[in-house]
PDB file of C-alpha atoms in Angstrom:
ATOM      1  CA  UNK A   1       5.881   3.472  14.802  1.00  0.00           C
ATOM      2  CA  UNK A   2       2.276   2.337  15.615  1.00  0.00           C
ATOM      3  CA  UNK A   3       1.754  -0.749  13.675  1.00  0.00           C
ATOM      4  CA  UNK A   4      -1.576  -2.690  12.723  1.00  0.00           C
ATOM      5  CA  UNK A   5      -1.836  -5.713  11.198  1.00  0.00           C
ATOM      6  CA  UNK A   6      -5.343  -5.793   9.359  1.00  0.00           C
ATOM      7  CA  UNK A   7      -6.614  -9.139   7.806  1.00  0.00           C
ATOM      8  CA  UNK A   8      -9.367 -10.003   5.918  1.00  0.00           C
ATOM      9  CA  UNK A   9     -10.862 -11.180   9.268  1.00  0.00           C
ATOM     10  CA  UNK A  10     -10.586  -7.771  10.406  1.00  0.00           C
ATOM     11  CA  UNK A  11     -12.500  -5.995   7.468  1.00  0.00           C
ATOM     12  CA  UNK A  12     -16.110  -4.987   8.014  1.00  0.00           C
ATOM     13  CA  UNK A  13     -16.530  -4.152   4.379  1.00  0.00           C
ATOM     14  CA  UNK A  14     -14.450  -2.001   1.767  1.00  0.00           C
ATOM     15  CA  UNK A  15     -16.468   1.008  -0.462  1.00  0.00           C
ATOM     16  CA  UNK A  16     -14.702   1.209  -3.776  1.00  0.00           C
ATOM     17  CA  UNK A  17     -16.379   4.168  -6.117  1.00  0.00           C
ATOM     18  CA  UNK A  18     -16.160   7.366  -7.662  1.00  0.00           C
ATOM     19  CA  UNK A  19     -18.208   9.665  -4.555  1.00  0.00           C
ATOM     20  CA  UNK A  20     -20.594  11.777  -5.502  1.00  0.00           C
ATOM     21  CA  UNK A  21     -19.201  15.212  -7.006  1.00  0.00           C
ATOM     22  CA  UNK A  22     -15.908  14.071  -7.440  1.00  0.00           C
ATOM     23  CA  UNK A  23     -13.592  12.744  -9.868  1.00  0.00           C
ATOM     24  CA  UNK A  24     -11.530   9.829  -8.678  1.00  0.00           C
ATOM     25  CA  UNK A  25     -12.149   6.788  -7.186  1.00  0.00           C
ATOM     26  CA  UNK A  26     -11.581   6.691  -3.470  1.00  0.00           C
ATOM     27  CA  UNK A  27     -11.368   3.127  -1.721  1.00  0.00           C
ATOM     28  CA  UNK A  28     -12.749   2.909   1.650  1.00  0.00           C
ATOM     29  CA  UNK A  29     -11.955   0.439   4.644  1.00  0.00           C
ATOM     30  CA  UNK A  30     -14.364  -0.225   7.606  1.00  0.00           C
ATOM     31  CA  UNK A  31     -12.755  -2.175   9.853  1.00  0.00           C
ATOM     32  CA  UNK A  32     -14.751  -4.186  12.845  1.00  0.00           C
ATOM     33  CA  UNK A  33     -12.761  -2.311  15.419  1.00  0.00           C
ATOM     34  CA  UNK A  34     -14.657   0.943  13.721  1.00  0.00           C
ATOM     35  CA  UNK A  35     -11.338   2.657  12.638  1.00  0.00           C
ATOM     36  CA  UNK A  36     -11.759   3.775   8.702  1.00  0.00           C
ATOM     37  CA  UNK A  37      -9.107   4.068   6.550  1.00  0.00           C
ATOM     38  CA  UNK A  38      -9.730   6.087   2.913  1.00  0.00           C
ATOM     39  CA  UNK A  39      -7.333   5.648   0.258  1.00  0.00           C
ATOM     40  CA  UNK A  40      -6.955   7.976  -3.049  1.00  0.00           C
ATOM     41  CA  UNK A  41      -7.241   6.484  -6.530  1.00  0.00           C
ATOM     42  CA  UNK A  42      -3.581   7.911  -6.762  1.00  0.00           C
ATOM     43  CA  UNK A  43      -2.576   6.050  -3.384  1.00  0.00           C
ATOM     44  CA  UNK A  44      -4.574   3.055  -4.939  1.00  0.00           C
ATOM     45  CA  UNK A  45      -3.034   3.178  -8.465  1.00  0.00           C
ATOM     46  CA  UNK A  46       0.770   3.869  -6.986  1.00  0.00           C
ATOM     47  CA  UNK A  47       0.681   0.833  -4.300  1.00  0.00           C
ATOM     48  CA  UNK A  48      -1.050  -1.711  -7.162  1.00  0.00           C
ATOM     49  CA  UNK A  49       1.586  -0.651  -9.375  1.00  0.00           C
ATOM     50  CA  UNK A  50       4.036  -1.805  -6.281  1.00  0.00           C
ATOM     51  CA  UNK A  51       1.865  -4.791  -5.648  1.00  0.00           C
ATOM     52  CA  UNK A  52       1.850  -5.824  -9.342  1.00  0.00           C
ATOM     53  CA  UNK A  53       5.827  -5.547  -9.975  1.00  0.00           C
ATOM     54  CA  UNK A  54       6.657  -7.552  -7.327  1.00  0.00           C
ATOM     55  CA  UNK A  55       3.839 -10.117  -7.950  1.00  0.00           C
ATOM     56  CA  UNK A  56       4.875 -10.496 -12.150  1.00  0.00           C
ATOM     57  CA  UNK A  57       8.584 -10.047 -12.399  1.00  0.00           C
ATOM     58  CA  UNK A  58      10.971 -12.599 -12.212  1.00  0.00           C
ATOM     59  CA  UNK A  59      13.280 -11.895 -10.011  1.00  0.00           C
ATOM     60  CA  UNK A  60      12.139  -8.522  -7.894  1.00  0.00           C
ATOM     61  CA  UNK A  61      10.900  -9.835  -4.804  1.00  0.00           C
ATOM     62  CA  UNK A  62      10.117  -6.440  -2.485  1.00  0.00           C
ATOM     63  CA  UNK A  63      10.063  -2.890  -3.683  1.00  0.00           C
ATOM     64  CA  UNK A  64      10.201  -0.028  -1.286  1.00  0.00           C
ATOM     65  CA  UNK A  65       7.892   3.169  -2.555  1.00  0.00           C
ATOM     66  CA  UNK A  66       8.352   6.749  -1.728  1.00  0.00           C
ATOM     67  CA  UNK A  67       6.262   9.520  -1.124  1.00  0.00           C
ATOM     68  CA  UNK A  68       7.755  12.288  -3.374  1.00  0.00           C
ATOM     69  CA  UNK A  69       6.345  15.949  -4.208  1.00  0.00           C
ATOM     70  CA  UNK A  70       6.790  15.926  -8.185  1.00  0.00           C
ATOM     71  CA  UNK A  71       7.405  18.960  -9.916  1.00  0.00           C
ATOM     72  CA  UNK A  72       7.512  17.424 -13.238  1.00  0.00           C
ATOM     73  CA  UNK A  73       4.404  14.823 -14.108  1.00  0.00           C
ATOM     74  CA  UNK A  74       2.516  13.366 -16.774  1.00  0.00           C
ATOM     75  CA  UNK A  75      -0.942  15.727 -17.097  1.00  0.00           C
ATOM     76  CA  UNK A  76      -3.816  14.446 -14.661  1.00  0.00           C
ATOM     77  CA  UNK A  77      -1.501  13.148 -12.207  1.00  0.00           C
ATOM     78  CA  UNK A  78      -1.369  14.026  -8.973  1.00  0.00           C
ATOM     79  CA  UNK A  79       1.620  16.445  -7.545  1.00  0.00           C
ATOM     80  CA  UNK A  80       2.653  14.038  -4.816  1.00  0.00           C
ATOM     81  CA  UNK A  81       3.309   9.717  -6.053  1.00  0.00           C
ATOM     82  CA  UNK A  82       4.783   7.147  -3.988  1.00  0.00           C
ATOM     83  CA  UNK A  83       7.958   6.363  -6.193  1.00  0.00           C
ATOM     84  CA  UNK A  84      10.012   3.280  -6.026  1.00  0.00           C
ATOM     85  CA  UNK A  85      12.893   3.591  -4.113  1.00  0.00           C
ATOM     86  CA  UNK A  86      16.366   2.259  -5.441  1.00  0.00           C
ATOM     87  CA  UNK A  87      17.241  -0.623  -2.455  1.00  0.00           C
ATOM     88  CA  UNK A  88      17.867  -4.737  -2.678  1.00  0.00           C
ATOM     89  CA  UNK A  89      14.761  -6.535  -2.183  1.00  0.00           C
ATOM     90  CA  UNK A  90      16.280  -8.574   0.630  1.00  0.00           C
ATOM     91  CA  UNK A  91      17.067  -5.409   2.942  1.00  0.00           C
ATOM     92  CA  UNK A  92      13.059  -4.022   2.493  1.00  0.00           C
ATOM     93  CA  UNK A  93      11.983  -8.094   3.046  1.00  0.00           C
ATOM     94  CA  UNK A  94      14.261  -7.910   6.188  1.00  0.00           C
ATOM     95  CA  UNK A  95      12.055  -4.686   7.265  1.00  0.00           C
ATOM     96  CA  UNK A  96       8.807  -6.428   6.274  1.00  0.00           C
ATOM     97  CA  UNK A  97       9.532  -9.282   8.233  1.00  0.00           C
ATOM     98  CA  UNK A  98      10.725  -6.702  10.938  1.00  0.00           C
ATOM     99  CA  UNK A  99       7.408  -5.159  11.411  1.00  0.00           C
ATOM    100  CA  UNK A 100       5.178  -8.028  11.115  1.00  0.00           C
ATOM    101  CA  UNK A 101       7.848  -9.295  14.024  1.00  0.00           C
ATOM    102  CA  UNK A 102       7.236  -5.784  15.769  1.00  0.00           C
ATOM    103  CA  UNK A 103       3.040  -6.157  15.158  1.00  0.00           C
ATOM    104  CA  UNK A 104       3.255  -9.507  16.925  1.00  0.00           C
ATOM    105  CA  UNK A 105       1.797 -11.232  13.580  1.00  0.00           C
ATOM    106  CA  UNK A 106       1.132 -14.971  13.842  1.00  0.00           C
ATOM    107  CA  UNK A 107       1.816 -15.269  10.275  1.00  0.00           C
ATOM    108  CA  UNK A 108       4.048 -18.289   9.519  1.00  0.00           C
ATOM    109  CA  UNK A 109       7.035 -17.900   7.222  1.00  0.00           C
ATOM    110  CA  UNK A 110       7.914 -20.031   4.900  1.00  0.00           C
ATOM    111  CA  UNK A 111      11.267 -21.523   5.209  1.00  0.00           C
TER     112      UNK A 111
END
């Protein structure tokens, strides 16, 4: 796995909009290293769903999403959602703490 840490320190600037001709938001990320990332409104919409759940509920600490081809959806979504994956919090915090070990983050934990 190729891993890269990106921080806010390593943001050029992020494009949030709905492009030209298009339907759906798309968020993009310049970094200063000149790599650009471009993220989907579904990609955006499935991962703040993510973010949100384990930000708000009281007592789910890490959630673990999916990407999954759907064959049944609600109408206007899109075929393919990141869905959460059934697994204890503390085994996907082990693997976040894994990676960010692997990345050679300088990131403190907190004990």
């Amino acid at each position: 796995m190729n891993i890269e840490y990106i921080k806010n320190e390593d943001i050029e600037r992020v494009l949030i909009g709905v492009p030209s001709g298009h339907k759906h938001v798309r968020m993009i990320f310049i970094l200063k290293n000149k790599k650009c990332l471009v993220f989907s409104e579904a990609t955006i919409a499935n991962v703040l769903r993510g973010f949100i759940l384990v930000k708000t509920h009281p007592s789910i600490s890490a959630i673990e999403l999916k990407g999954v081809k759907l064959e049944k959806r609600k109408h206007g979504f899109a075929e393919y959602q990141l869905i959460e994956v059934e697994k204890e919090s503390r085994k996907i915090e082990d693997e976040i703490a894994s990676v960010l070990y692997s990345s050679g983050s300088t990131t403190t934990a907190v004990p």
